[in-house]
Amino acid sequence: MGHFAALISLTDHRVPLAGLEPALPAPEAGALSTELQRRSPLSVALGRLLAACPPPSRGWIGRGRRGCRWRDSTLEAVSSQTADPADPVAQHLLPSSATIGDEGHLSIGGCDVVDLARTHGTPLFIYDEEHLRARCREAATAFGDGTAYATKAFLCTAMARLVADEGLCLDVASGGELHTVLRAGVDASRVVLHGNNKSDAELTSALEHGVRRVIIDSVDEIDRLDRIASGERQKVLLRVTPGVEAHTHEFVRTGQEDSKFGLSIASGAAHAAIDRLRGSSAVELVGIHAHIGSQVFDVSSFAQAAEVLARFFVPLDLAELCVGGGLGVAYLNEEAAPSITEWAAATHEALRAAGVPDDVEVTAEPGRAIAAQAAVTVYSVGTIKRLPDIRTYLAVDGGMSDNPRPVLYGSGYEAFDPARTSARRPEVARVVGKHCESGDVILPDAHIPEDMGIGDLLATPVTGAYGYSMASTYNKVPRPEVLFVADGVARTVVRRETFEDLASLDV
Ligand SMILES: Cc1ncc(COP(=O)(O)O)c(C=O)c1O
């Protein structure tokens, strides 16, 4: 195994051309417009310093600007000025077990991705099981017991079991997510229930099963619990909105007070809710929860939020503080993100400095940081349309139905051919799906290898979070198969949807 390094230029603050996500809120976006934060000088410096590229057994030459550059096991000295969008996909965007075989084929979990695509068909989600496990273990170690994986990022039975096996709780935000994790055999005492509009049925089910915590999101919910509860008092956290305004560079305030989630600290609503909770015989208030946003790239944002939260939290003399999720991940070659460990360290330090006692259980709820880089999606190219003097359209057999993030948020991705992973990507094409929407775009200006042809494979990395979980069956396009790969073995964890499945609800 070789060495690796993030090769950095602390003076390079260019904003990425793609991948911006502030136009619409990310799932439950919070106080900070995170994609705008991501290129703050501090974020760039931290991200670069912290970027961790797992050592491959065989490597390849990756991007220069911030990425890791490999040849077999040898670290190459690379100038930070060698960035070139035609460079191959960067190692740090791929699952941690990714290697390149002799013919240039990408291998994940010891399985040849080209073979998997041939055997299982496309589109295909391939998750590196060990990558998922390692991230879960990292989160469980970095934060306190009660730290949960946010299942909205990606959930299926196998994922629920894997997360529980690795010592994390599971955060669910609907009756469907609750049902899925319980059906997977996860003990309810390891489940945390979220939701800004929990129904009577969802609350009743949670209480009957004995979930670990209910995260109170509104006063109506307290009324509902008072009405529904019988038996033991349910332990709850109150979700508050810290109204964080970060004060550096491109940081923006996105109206945290104006949110459908939680109760405002500034307006006094949070304090009023605490009085209500303390007077309730149905629940026991054990802590406070806050989630400041998604795709947060700068640990100092978490630290600032933690400070605000601590000022509110300390006088309450409660035992638990959950700082939510939201740690960003790199989607593009030139991006880098802090690790879960670094996020936890910055949070702990800020809380300690703000007077939060050491015996308070500080927990978190990462979703994206655990699942996103664990997976790649593999498509087949079906049509190539060259419009002279305009552009080339390269159409694949999936699209906005298996990855709605580009359409929803304008999110950026990289693309590469997993049959020649280390090939340069000098051509530019618009990668589109097969849906009846002009907006069905996966990459508006993808850098792709030369001479891509019909039937070739095209892979997009970092699709493990908010891809399959946000998938639809638009145009009655069946949802893809999902594989977990490890130790040279691929197992189907979600089978490919069939046309009959699509009709199965019709009466
Ligand atoms: C309350 C809460 N916790 C955790 C998460 C997970 O966020 P992420 O996947 O960005 O870590 C979300 C995402 O929307 C959330 O709303």
XYZ file of C-alpha atoms and ligand atoms in Angstrom:
523
model
C 0.000 0.000 0.000
C 1.333 3.359 -0.840
C 1.333 6.748 0.638
C -1.042 9.469 -0.291
C -1.408 13.154 0.154
C -3.687 16.000 -0.640
C -1.732 18.367 -2.785
C -2.720 21.815 -1.932
C -2.550 25.369 -2.909
C -3.682 27.609 -0.143
C -3.956 30.520 -2.499
C -6.377 28.974 -4.923
C -9.892 30.118 -4.075
C -11.599 29.614 -7.370
C -15.266 28.798 -7.210
C -16.182 25.561 -8.938
C -18.153 26.024 -12.113
C -20.431 23.147 -11.409
C -21.781 21.634 -8.265
C -23.376 24.726 -6.870
C -26.356 23.857 -4.824
C -27.676 27.030 -3.288
C -30.437 27.714 -5.781
C -32.788 25.480 -3.880
C -32.371 24.139 -0.407
C -30.719 20.780 -0.057
C -32.773 18.271 1.890
C -33.607 20.162 5.015
C -31.133 22.890 4.274
C -30.559 24.928 7.322
C -28.999 28.190 8.243
C -26.081 28.309 5.903
C -26.027 28.184 2.169
C -23.352 25.649 2.185
C -22.303 25.496 -1.427
C -21.459 29.152 -1.159
C -19.388 28.491 1.898
C -17.449 25.759 0.339
C -14.917 27.951 -1.369
C -14.198 30.276 1.490
C -10.460 30.494 2.004
C -10.728 28.681 5.300
C -12.840 25.985 3.747
C -10.430 25.555 0.898
C -7.448 25.410 3.178
C -9.073 23.075 5.651
C -10.560 20.897 3.007
C -7.288 20.522 1.278
C -5.401 19.851 4.410
C -7.899 17.287 5.498
C -8.591 15.571 2.230
C -7.918 11.936 2.737
C -7.318 9.787 -0.249
C -7.248 6.167 0.779
C -4.212 4.323 -0.425
C -4.990 2.019 -3.328
C -3.095 -1.125 -4.055
C -2.765 0.171 -7.588
C -3.280 3.779 -8.354
C -3.476 6.128 -11.222
C -2.609 9.616 -12.107
C -5.383 11.791 -10.784
C -6.013 15.520 -10.735
C -3.489 17.989 -9.577
C -5.215 21.049 -8.232
C -6.162 19.500 -4.984
C -6.490 15.885 -5.825
C -4.221 12.969 -5.225
C -1.982 11.828 -7.925
C -0.992 8.237 -8.148
C 1.044 5.833 -10.073
C 0.942 2.388 -8.570
C 2.063 2.801 -5.002
C 4.213 5.817 -5.572
C 3.261 9.281 -4.508
C 4.171 11.696 -7.214
C 5.155 15.225 -6.442
C 2.568 17.290 -8.232
C 2.334 20.975 -8.648
C -0.940 22.361 -7.402
C -1.174 24.310 -10.647
C -1.577 21.253 -12.853
C -5.346 21.208 -12.643
C -6.896 20.208 -15.885
C -10.548 19.253 -16.255
C -9.473 16.628 -18.779
C -7.595 14.744 -16.093
C -9.044 11.394 -15.045
C -11.542 11.206 -12.239
C -9.767 11.809 -8.930
C -9.132 8.972 -6.565
C -10.673 10.790 -3.623
C -14.121 10.763 -5.258
C -14.193 6.985 -5.468
C -15.065 4.440 -2.805
C -12.149 3.614 -0.559
C -11.555 0.130 -1.976
C -11.451 1.370 -5.583
C -8.501 0.153 -7.628
C -7.709 -0.159 -11.286
C -7.115 -3.528 -12.879
C -4.649 -4.320 -15.639
C -7.014 -3.403 -18.475
C -7.941 -0.124 -16.830
C -11.173 -1.483 -15.421
C -12.375 0.020 -12.190
C -12.665 -2.463 -9.391
C -14.641 -1.845 -6.182
C -14.645 -4.221 -3.254
C -12.542 -6.565 -5.357
C -15.227 -6.737 -8.086
C -14.678 -5.603 -11.669
C -17.222 -2.870 -12.327
C -17.394 -3.643 -16.047
C -18.198 -7.270 -15.279
C -20.811 -6.215 -12.739
C -22.488 -3.979 -15.323
C -22.503 -6.820 -17.842
C -23.933 -9.289 -15.346
C -26.435 -7.073 -13.544
C -27.297 -4.577 -16.262
C -27.423 -0.796 -16.043
C -28.161 1.633 -14.521
C -26.547 0.098 -11.493
C -25.674 1.485 -8.074
C -22.536 -0.157 -6.672
C -21.770 0.451 -2.985
C -18.449 -0.359 -1.370
C -19.541 -2.097 1.813
C -16.257 -1.587 3.626
C -16.349 2.126 2.844
C -19.810 2.359 4.432
C -18.700 0.370 7.457
C -15.570 2.442 7.962
C -17.521 5.703 7.848
C -20.086 4.371 10.329
C -17.323 3.294 12.685
C -15.650 6.660 12.324
C -18.879 8.475 13.262
C -19.555 6.129 16.169
C -16.063 6.779 17.506
C -15.990 10.512 16.873
C -19.294 11.331 18.552
C -21.188 9.942 21.544
C -23.438 6.910 21.817
C -26.763 7.789 20.245
C -25.053 9.148 17.149
C -27.232 8.165 14.224
C -26.968 7.603 10.494
C -29.526 9.791 8.695
C -31.356 7.137 6.728
C -32.819 9.665 4.295
C -29.420 9.621 2.555
C -29.835 5.979 1.537
C -31.877 3.247 3.139
C -32.644 -0.354 2.428
C -32.769 -3.414 4.659
C -29.097 -4.278 4.180
C -28.054 -0.701 4.884
C -30.094 -0.574 8.086
C -28.433 -3.786 9.301
C -24.953 -2.620 8.339
C -25.382 0.674 10.201
C -26.694 -1.044 13.323
C -23.874 -3.631 13.139
C -21.334 -0.831 13.140
C -22.702 0.711 16.300
C -24.685 3.672 15.037
C -28.296 4.507 15.754
C -30.609 5.225 12.820
C -32.402 8.510 12.326
C -35.720 8.081 10.544
C -37.921 10.902 9.323
C -41.118 9.116 8.361
C -43.267 6.097 9.126
C -41.834 4.426 6.019
C -38.242 4.814 7.169
C -39.252 3.641 10.650
C -40.971 0.588 9.189
C -37.968 -0.256 7.014
C -35.435 -0.189 9.839
C -37.659 -2.122 12.248
C -38.422 -4.680 9.553
C -34.668 -5.038 9.047
C -34.441 -6.153 12.655
C -32.942 -2.997 14.131
C -33.862 -2.654 17.778
C -36.191 0.317 18.303
C -33.949 1.444 21.132
C -31.421 2.372 18.412
C -33.897 4.450 16.404
C -34.463 8.199 16.553
C -37.640 9.689 15.054
C -37.561 13.010 13.210
C -40.119 14.889 11.159
C -41.652 18.342 11.040
C -45.155 16.924 10.645
C -45.306 13.577 12.369
C -48.733 12.001 12.151
C -50.584 10.422 15.037
C -49.887 7.056 13.438
C -46.149 7.714 13.192
C -45.914 8.902 16.790
C -48.033 6.028 18.055
C -45.894 3.491 16.239
C -42.696 5.082 17.555
C -43.977 5.052 21.125
C -45.320 1.513 20.917
C -42.024 0.208 19.602
C -40.068 2.190 22.164
C -37.799 4.295 19.978
C -34.755 5.788 21.619
C -35.667 9.450 21.100
C -38.374 11.507 19.441
C -37.092 14.832 18.143
C -39.805 17.381 18.881
C -40.243 19.771 15.995
C -43.357 21.789 16.876
C -45.748 22.659 19.666
C -48.522 20.761 17.881
C -46.401 17.652 18.230
C -46.220 18.120 21.997
C -50.039 18.381 22.082
C -50.234 15.238 19.986
C -47.885 13.309 22.255
C -49.804 14.456 25.342
C -52.936 13.053 23.736
C -51.443 9.804 22.408
C -48.992 8.726 25.074
C -49.840 6.123 27.660
C -47.231 4.148 29.571
C -43.643 5.284 30.061
C -42.620 8.851 29.363
C -40.944 9.056 25.974
C -37.477 10.575 26.009
C -37.355 13.529 23.637
C -34.997 16.176 22.302
C -36.248 19.576 21.199
C -35.125 20.704 17.758
C -34.162 24.355 17.795
C -33.068 26.769 15.111
C -29.948 28.554 16.280
C -30.295 31.366 13.723
C -26.659 31.132 12.899
C -25.146 33.781 10.747
C -21.628 32.908 9.859
C -19.397 35.919 9.579
C -16.760 35.074 7.082
C -16.454 35.598 3.381
C -19.195 34.123 1.264
C -21.215 32.868 4.159
C -24.837 33.793 3.894
C -27.723 33.702 6.217
C -30.542 31.735 4.736
C -33.244 32.765 7.139
C -32.882 30.175 9.791
C -35.653 31.918 11.687
C -37.807 31.360 8.634
C -37.821 27.581 8.679
C -40.389 24.843 8.763
C -38.061 22.925 11.084
C -37.603 23.326 14.787
C -38.316 26.188 17.134
C -36.537 29.489 17.116
C -34.173 30.360 19.918
C -34.226 34.066 19.087
C -38.005 34.458 19.127
C -38.412 32.689 22.449
C -40.400 29.853 20.865
C -37.778 27.311 21.888
C -37.887 28.400 25.539
C -41.681 28.296 25.529
C -41.588 24.776 24.097
C -39.149 23.714 26.810
C -41.556 24.941 29.479
C -44.328 22.976 27.791
C -42.182 19.840 27.593
C -41.120 20.102 31.205
C -44.767 20.325 32.214
C -45.807 17.319 30.161
C -46.450 13.945 31.756
C -46.114 12.236 28.359
C -42.488 13.037 27.653
C -39.143 13.537 29.324
C -37.000 16.273 27.839
C -33.425 14.982 27.812
C -31.724 17.223 25.307
C -31.552 19.698 22.450
C -31.106 19.138 18.732
C -30.078 21.417 15.891
C -29.204 20.851 12.233
C -27.598 23.820 10.529
C -27.650 22.760 6.907
C -26.388 20.401 4.252
C -23.153 20.149 2.306
C -21.345 22.227 4.917
C -17.696 22.265 3.919
C -16.247 24.392 6.603
C -15.907 22.964 10.073
C -15.772 26.506 11.430
C -19.465 26.845 10.508
C -20.220 23.909 12.740
C -18.072 25.450 15.432
C -19.968 28.734 15.191
C -23.305 26.963 15.338
C -22.083 24.952 18.307
C -21.196 28.153 20.128
C -24.660 29.642 19.621
C -26.239 26.374 20.598
C -24.096 26.096 23.710
C -25.238 29.513 24.964
C -28.791 28.236 24.823
C -28.038 24.740 26.024
C -25.813 25.202 29.067
C -28.343 26.952 31.362
C -30.890 24.223 30.633
C -28.765 21.619 32.417
C -29.692 18.815 30.044
C -27.774 15.624 29.307
C -27.767 15.422 25.493
C -26.927 17.686 22.626
C -27.325 16.543 19.020
C -25.637 18.711 16.405
C -27.452 17.138 13.432
C -25.828 16.218 10.148
C -24.738 18.235 7.169
C -21.038 17.531 6.711
C -20.215 18.125 3.050
C -18.540 15.724 0.661
C -16.514 16.356 -2.489
C -18.374 15.691 -5.731
C -15.864 17.246 -8.107
C -12.183 16.591 -8.679
C -11.188 19.964 -7.293
C -13.309 19.742 -4.152
C -12.317 18.466 -0.749
C -14.165 18.082 2.514
C -13.229 17.615 6.140
C -13.532 14.163 7.629
C -16.127 13.139 10.195
C -13.334 13.046 12.767
C -12.329 16.629 12.012
C -15.938 17.778 12.153
C -16.346 16.121 15.551
C -13.107 17.605 16.855
C -14.101 21.142 15.842
C -17.554 20.690 17.345
C -16.297 19.267 20.621
C -13.715 21.988 20.942
C -16.265 24.750 20.345
C -18.736 23.237 22.786
C -16.106 22.815 25.454
C -14.907 26.376 24.976
C -18.486 27.575 25.294
C -18.915 25.819 28.614
C -20.736 22.616 27.702
C -19.750 20.149 30.433
C -17.721 17.104 29.428
C -20.362 14.679 30.662
C -22.949 15.949 28.153
C -23.519 13.370 25.446
C -22.779 15.097 22.148
C -24.226 13.231 19.201
C -24.607 13.819 15.469
C -26.582 12.532 12.479
C -24.418 12.292 9.369
C -26.031 10.942 6.226
C -24.173 12.132 3.147
C -20.745 11.865 4.794
C -21.338 8.166 5.346
C -23.032 7.095 2.129
C -22.195 9.499 -0.703
C -18.692 8.445 -1.677
C -19.385 4.794 -1.019
C -21.185 4.405 -4.346
C -20.901 4.933 -8.059
C -23.714 4.734 -10.575
C -22.938 2.932 -13.810
C -24.947 3.727 -16.942
C -24.780 2.552 -20.552
C -24.537 5.061 -23.352
C -27.483 4.634 -25.700
C -27.414 7.614 -28.025
C -24.822 10.179 -29.037
C -26.082 13.258 -30.834
C -23.498 15.672 -32.215
C -24.957 19.105 -32.973
C -22.357 20.968 -35.051
C -21.184 24.190 -33.424
C -23.534 23.624 -30.514
C -22.715 20.598 -28.407
C -22.705 16.826 -28.144
C -25.456 15.056 -26.243
C -24.576 11.747 -24.718
C -27.703 9.966 -23.485
C -27.571 7.245 -20.862
C -30.144 4.710 -19.749
C -31.104 6.477 -16.500
C -31.275 10.141 -15.634
C -33.237 12.405 -13.341
C -35.162 9.417 -11.999
C -32.069 7.852 -10.392
C -30.253 11.108 -9.671
C -32.477 14.156 -9.273
C -29.797 16.267 -7.570
C -28.524 17.990 -10.723
C -32.076 18.997 -11.648
C -33.109 19.943 -8.111
C -29.988 21.730 -6.970
C -27.785 22.178 -10.023
C -25.345 19.809 -8.355
C -22.190 18.890 -10.203
C -20.656 15.476 -10.809
C -17.757 13.929 -12.646
C -18.154 11.192 -15.262
C -15.762 8.545 -16.504
C -15.647 5.280 -18.367
C -15.055 2.484 -15.826
C -13.509 0.360 -18.589
C -10.680 2.919 -18.882
C -10.726 4.674 -15.565
C -7.347 6.300 -15.841
C -7.994 7.692 -19.334
C -7.836 11.416 -19.805
C -11.162 13.087 -20.543
C -10.474 15.659 -23.245
C -13.968 15.750 -24.783
C -16.923 17.688 -23.475
C -20.500 16.491 -23.793
C -23.808 17.049 -22.102
C -24.744 13.841 -20.331
C -28.515 13.477 -20.347
C -30.960 10.812 -19.325
C -33.813 9.097 -21.128
C -36.702 11.071 -19.643
C -39.088 13.282 -21.531
C -37.698 16.493 -20.098
C -35.150 18.800 -21.655
C -33.991 19.422 -18.107
C -33.137 15.760 -17.648
C -29.429 16.526 -17.393
C -26.931 14.667 -15.262
C -23.831 16.668 -16.235
C -24.234 19.804 -18.339
C -20.589 19.866 -19.447
C -19.045 16.530 -18.683
C -15.433 15.831 -19.433
C -15.341 12.401 -20.991
C -12.730 10.200 -22.639
C -12.177 10.333 -26.382
C -14.288 8.250 -28.714
C -17.099 7.303 -26.384
C -19.444 5.072 -28.328
C -22.855 3.476 -28.128
C -22.837 0.681 -25.558
C -19.917 2.111 -23.600
C -20.302 2.446 -19.865
C -20.354 5.805 -18.137
C -19.996 6.040 -14.373
C -20.722 8.911 -12.009
C -19.012 8.764 -8.604
C -20.346 10.030 -5.263
C -23.923 8.953 -5.899
C -24.399 6.999 -2.680
C -26.442 9.667 -0.890
C -29.670 11.285 -2.032
C -29.553 9.363 -5.299
C -31.448 6.118 -4.903
C -33.269 7.523 -1.872
C -34.669 10.358 -3.996
C -35.256 8.168 -7.051
C -38.591 8.211 -8.846
C -40.247 6.108 -11.482
C -40.915 9.050 -13.776
C -41.840 7.915 -17.283
C -42.363 4.499 -15.692
C -38.626 3.946 -15.800
C -37.895 1.170 -13.282
C -35.519 2.043 -10.474
C -32.016 0.514 -10.760
C -30.561 -2.452 -8.944
C -28.355 -1.742 -5.941
C -25.300 -3.888 -5.152
C -23.116 -4.066 -2.070
C -19.625 -5.294 -2.915
C -16.960 -6.572 -0.539
C -14.110 -9.069 -0.632
C -14.661 -9.874 -4.273
C -18.349 -10.669 -3.805
C -21.296 -8.629 -5.069
C -24.688 -9.062 -3.479
C -27.921 -7.508 -4.609
C -29.445 -5.495 -1.785
C -32.232 -3.901 -3.824
C -33.349 -5.727 -6.930
C -34.051 -3.933 -10.169
C -37.635 -2.751 -10.368
C -39.687 -4.465 -13.068
C -42.473 -3.202 -15.294
C -44.824 -5.404 -13.266
C -43.609 -3.706 -10.064
C -44.510 -0.411 -11.668
C -48.054 -1.589 -12.265
C -48.402 -3.378 -8.949
C -50.196 -0.552 -7.136
C -52.774 -0.012 -9.847
C -56.259 -1.293 -9.026
C -32.281 16.651 10.993
C -31.315 16.127 10.015
N -30.326 15.332 10.448
C -29.425 14.825 9.581
C -29.500 15.098 8.228
C -28.478 14.497 7.316
O -27.792 15.453 6.632
P -26.536 15.072 5.745
O -26.928 13.951 4.872
O -26.260 16.311 4.994
O -25.453 14.681 6.698
C -30.505 15.915 7.738
C -30.591 16.213 6.295
O -31.404 16.855 5.767
C -31.438 16.445 8.664
O -32.415 17.223 8.263
